[in-house]
Amino acid sequence: SRGRPAPWPGSGDDIHYFVRLPDLQRLDQDARAGKAVAVIGGGLIGVEVAEVLHLRGCKVHFIIREPWYFPVALDEREAEVVAAHIRGHGVQVRTQTAVQEILRDGGGKIRGIRTAGGEEIPAEIFVRTGDASFKMMKERGFQYTYLFKSLQGNVRFRLVTGDYRSEEYEIRVFPKPIILSFEMTRSEEH
């Protein structure tokens, strides 16, 4: 048997399903620390996959279409306890969030998802300076960081993800202050 193909535009063979052991083995090969992953579906398999990927160091978005996690077995209050626990471990839990489309870059790689509400959840965010591109580290939710080190001069940069390009920003580097050695004595006479 095979997994049902995902119904969203942009779906392809690189989306993981769980029906057979080779499906799990393929995800095992692809799941690397630092990767941004969207787990779509709020059942028992979804929560287990989200937990395993998080423990591997992936940045996990757990996307649930229903008003709360696992509504066939949990009431709203029980589900919120589970969701709060999952969030407490750094997984982004999004309820009442329907996927509209899988987003891809010009080379065909998945770059994120678009929700029915029009929100884009990126798979990767990059800092681009001139011709160089640097991957930002995802902290949580939509918080990303990048540390510029050892700047010798001003740097202009943009934030880029998929088709989005921010306005240009500039980090200005000021010369290091020169500290002179001097002594000061206090005289009784003013």
CSV table of C-alpha atoms in Angstrom, one decimal:
chain,number,residue,atom,x,y,z
A,1,SER,CA,0.0,0.0,0.0
A,2,ARG,CA,1.0,3.6,-0.4
A,3,GLY,CA,0.2,6.9,1.3
A,4,ARG,CA,-2.5,9.0,-0.2
A,5,PRO,CA,-0.9,11.8,-2.3
A,6,ALA,CA,-1.1,15.2,-0.5
A,7,PRO,CA,-4.0,17.3,-1.9
A,8,TRP,CA,-2.2,20.6,-2.0
A,9,PRO,CA,-0.6,22.3,-5.1
A,10,GLY,CA,3.1,21.9,-5.0
A,11,SER,CA,3.0,18.4,-3.5
A,12,GLY,CA,5.6,15.9,-4.9
A,13,ASP,CA,7.6,12.8,-4.2
A,14,ASP,CA,9.7,14.6,-1.6
A,15,ILE,CA,6.8,14.7,0.9
A,16,HIS,CA,7.0,12.0,3.6
A,17,TYR,CA,4.1,9.6,4.3
A,18,PHE,CA,3.9,6.8,6.9
A,19,VAL,CA,2.5,3.6,5.6
A,20,ARG,CA,5.5,1.2,5.2
A,21,LEU,CA,8.9,0.8,6.8
A,22,PRO,CA,10.7,2.3,3.8
A,23,ASP,CA,8.7,5.5,4.4
A,24,LEU,CA,10.2,5.8,7.9
A,25,GLN,CA,13.7,4.9,6.6
A,26,ARG,CA,13.5,7.7,4.0
A,27,LEU,CA,12.5,10.2,6.7
A,28,ASP,CA,15.4,8.9,8.8
A,29,GLN,CA,17.8,9.7,6.1
A,30,ASP,CA,16.4,13.2,5.4
A,31,ALA,CA,15.9,14.4,9.0
A,32,ARG,CA,19.0,16.5,9.9
A,33,ALA,CA,19.6,18.8,12.8
A,34,GLY,CA,18.7,22.4,11.9
A,35,LYS,CA,16.2,21.5,9.2
A,36,ALA,CA,12.9,23.3,9.3
A,37,VAL,CA,10.1,20.8,9.1
A,38,ALA,CA,6.3,21.0,8.9
A,39,VAL,CA,4.4,18.0,10.3
A,40,ILE,CA,0.9,18.3,8.8
A,41,GLY,CA,-1.8,16.4,10.7
A,42,GLY,CA,-2.7,16.2,14.3
A,43,GLY,CA,-3.0,12.5,15.1
A,44,LEU,CA,-0.9,10.1,17.0
A,45,ILE,CA,1.6,9.6,14.2
A,46,GLY,CA,1.9,13.4,13.7
A,47,VAL,CA,2.7,14.0,17.3
A,48,GLU,CA,5.3,11.2,17.4
A,49,VAL,CA,6.9,12.4,14.2
A,50,ALA,CA,7.0,16.0,15.6
A,51,GLU,CA,8.7,14.7,18.8
A,52,VAL,CA,11.3,12.5,17.1
A,53,LEU,CA,12.2,15.3,14.6
A,54,HIS,CA,12.5,17.8,17.4
A,55,LEU,CA,14.8,15.5,19.4
A,56,ARG,CA,17.0,15.2,16.3
A,57,GLY,CA,17.4,19.0,16.3
A,58,CYS,CA,14.9,19.9,13.6
A,59,LYS,CA,12.9,23.1,13.9
A,60,VAL,CA,9.4,21.6,13.9
A,61,HIS,CA,6.0,23.3,13.0
A,62,PHE,CA,3.2,20.9,14.0
A,63,ILE,CA,0.2,22.0,11.7
A,64,ILE,CA,-3.2,20.9,12.8
A,65,ARG,CA,-6.3,21.7,10.8
A,66,GLU,CA,-8.8,21.0,13.7
A,67,PRO,CA,-9.5,23.5,16.5
A,68,TRP,CA,-7.3,21.5,18.9
A,69,TYR,CA,-4.9,18.5,18.9
A,70,PHE,CA,-6.5,15.0,18.4
A,71,PRO,CA,-10.2,16.0,18.8
A,72,VAL,CA,-11.5,12.4,18.3
A,73,ALA,CA,-9.9,11.4,21.6
A,74,LEU,CA,-9.3,14.6,23.7
A,75,ASP,CA,-11.6,17.4,24.7
A,76,GLU,CA,-10.3,21.0,24.2
A,77,ARG,CA,-8.9,21.4,27.7
A,78,GLU,CA,-7.0,18.1,27.6
A,79,ALA,CA,-5.7,18.9,24.1
A,80,GLU,CA,-4.4,22.3,25.4
A,81,VAL,CA,-2.4,20.5,28.1
A,82,VAL,CA,-0.8,18.3,25.5
A,83,ALA,CA,-0.2,21.3,23.1
A,84,ALA,CA,1.4,23.3,25.9
A,85,HIS,CA,3.7,20.5,26.8
A,86,ILE,CA,4.7,20.1,23.2
A,87,ARG,CA,5.3,23.9,22.9
A,88,GLY,CA,7.3,23.8,26.0
A,89,HIS,CA,9.8,21.6,24.2
A,90,GLY,CA,10.2,24.1,21.4
A,91,VAL,CA,7.8,22.7,18.8
A,92,GLN,CA,5.6,25.3,17.1
A,93,VAL,CA,2.0,24.0,17.5
A,94,ARG,CA,-0.5,25.6,15.2
A,95,THR,CA,-4.2,24.6,15.5
A,96,GLN,CA,-7.0,25.7,13.2
A,97,THR,CA,-4.4,26.0,10.4
A,98,ALA,CA,-5.2,24.5,7.0
A,99,VAL,CA,-2.5,24.1,4.4
A,100,GLN,CA,-3.3,25.7,1.1
A,101,GLU,CA,-0.1,25.0,-0.8
A,102,ILE,CA,3.4,23.6,-0.7
A,103,LEU,CA,5.9,26.3,-1.7
A,104,ARG,CA,8.9,25.6,-3.8
A,105,ASP,CA,11.9,27.6,-4.9
A,106,GLY,CA,13.1,28.0,-8.5
A,107,GLY,CA,15.0,24.7,-8.3
A,108,GLY,CA,12.0,22.7,-7.2
A,109,LYS,CA,13.0,22.4,-3.5
A,110,ILE,CA,10.4,22.8,-0.8
A,111,ARG,CA,10.8,26.2,0.8
A,112,GLY,CA,7.8,26.3,3.0
A,113,ILE,CA,4.0,26.1,3.2
A,114,ARG,CA,1.2,28.7,2.7
A,115,THR,CA,-1.8,28.4,5.0
A,116,ALA,CA,-5.4,28.9,4.0
A,117,GLY,CA,-5.1,32.2,5.9
A,118,GLY,CA,-2.3,33.3,3.5
A,119,GLU,CA,0.5,33.0,6.1
A,120,GLU,CA,3.8,31.7,4.7
A,121,ILE,CA,5.7,29.3,7.0
A,122,PRO,CA,9.3,29.2,5.5
A,123,ALA,CA,11.4,26.2,5.4
A,124,GLU,CA,14.6,28.3,5.4
A,125,ILE,CA,15.4,32.0,5.8
A,126,PHE,CA,18.6,33.4,4.5
A,127,VAL,CA,20.7,36.5,4.9
A,128,ARG,CA,22.0,37.7,1.5
A,129,THR,CA,24.9,40.1,1.3
A,130,GLY,CA,26.0,40.9,-2.2
A,131,ASP,CA,26.4,37.6,-3.9
A,132,ALA,CA,26.9,35.7,-0.6
A,133,SER,CA,24.0,34.0,1.2
A,134,PHE,CA,24.0,32.9,4.8
A,135,LYS,CA,21.4,30.6,6.5
A,136,MET,CA,19.8,32.1,9.6
A,137,MET,CA,19.3,29.9,12.6
A,138,LYS,CA,15.7,29.5,13.7
A,139,GLU,CA,15.1,30.1,17.4
A,140,ARG,CA,11.4,29.6,17.6
A,141,GLY,CA,8.2,30.5,15.8
A,142,PHE,CA,9.2,33.2,13.4
A,143,GLN,CA,12.3,34.3,15.3
A,144,TYR,CA,15.6,33.8,13.4
A,145,THR,CA,19.1,34.9,14.2
A,146,TYR,CA,22.4,35.5,12.4
A,147,LEU,CA,25.6,36.8,14.0
A,148,PHE,CA,27.8,38.9,11.8
A,149,LYS,CA,31.4,38.4,13.0
A,150,SER,CA,34.6,40.3,12.5
A,151,LEU,CA,33.1,43.0,10.3
A,152,GLN,CA,35.9,45.3,8.9
A,153,GLY,CA,33.5,47.7,7.2
A,154,ASN,CA,29.9,48.6,6.7
A,155,VAL,CA,27.7,45.7,5.4
A,156,ARG,CA,24.5,46.0,3.4
A,157,PHE,CA,22.2,43.0,3.5
A,158,ARG,CA,18.6,41.8,2.8
A,159,LEU,CA,16.5,39.0,4.3
A,160,VAL,CA,15.5,36.6,1.6
A,161,THR,CA,13.2,33.6,1.6
A,162,GLY,CA,11.6,32.1,-1.5
A,163,ASP,CA,10.2,35.0,-3.6
A,164,TYR,CA,10.3,37.5,-0.7
A,165,ARG,CA,13.2,40.0,-0.5
A,166,SER,CA,13.2,42.6,2.3
A,167,GLU,CA,14.4,46.2,1.9
A,168,GLU,CA,18.1,46.7,2.2
A,169,TYR,CA,19.6,47.2,5.6
A,170,GLU,CA,23.0,48.4,6.6
A,171,ILE,CA,25.2,47.6,9.6
A,172,ARG,CA,27.6,50.5,10.1
A,173,VAL,CA,31.0,49.7,11.6
A,174,PHE,CA,32.6,52.5,13.6
A,175,PRO,CA,36.4,52.7,14.2
A,176,LYS,CA,37.6,51.2,17.4
A,177,PRO,CA,38.1,53.9,20.0
A,178,ILE,CA,41.6,54.7,21.0
A,179,ILE,CA,42.2,54.8,24.7
A,180,LEU,CA,45.1,56.8,25.8
A,181,SER,CA,46.9,56.1,29.0
A,182,PHE,CA,47.0,59.1,31.3
A,183,GLU,CA,47.3,60.0,34.9
A,184,MET,CA,45.4,62.5,36.9
A,185,THR,CA,46.3,64.1,40.1
A,186,ARG,CA,44.1,66.2,42.2
A,187,SER,CA,45.5,69.4,43.5
A,188,GLU,CA,44.2,71.3,46.5
A,189,GLU,CA,44.4,74.5,44.6
A,190,HIS,CA,41.6,75.0,42.1
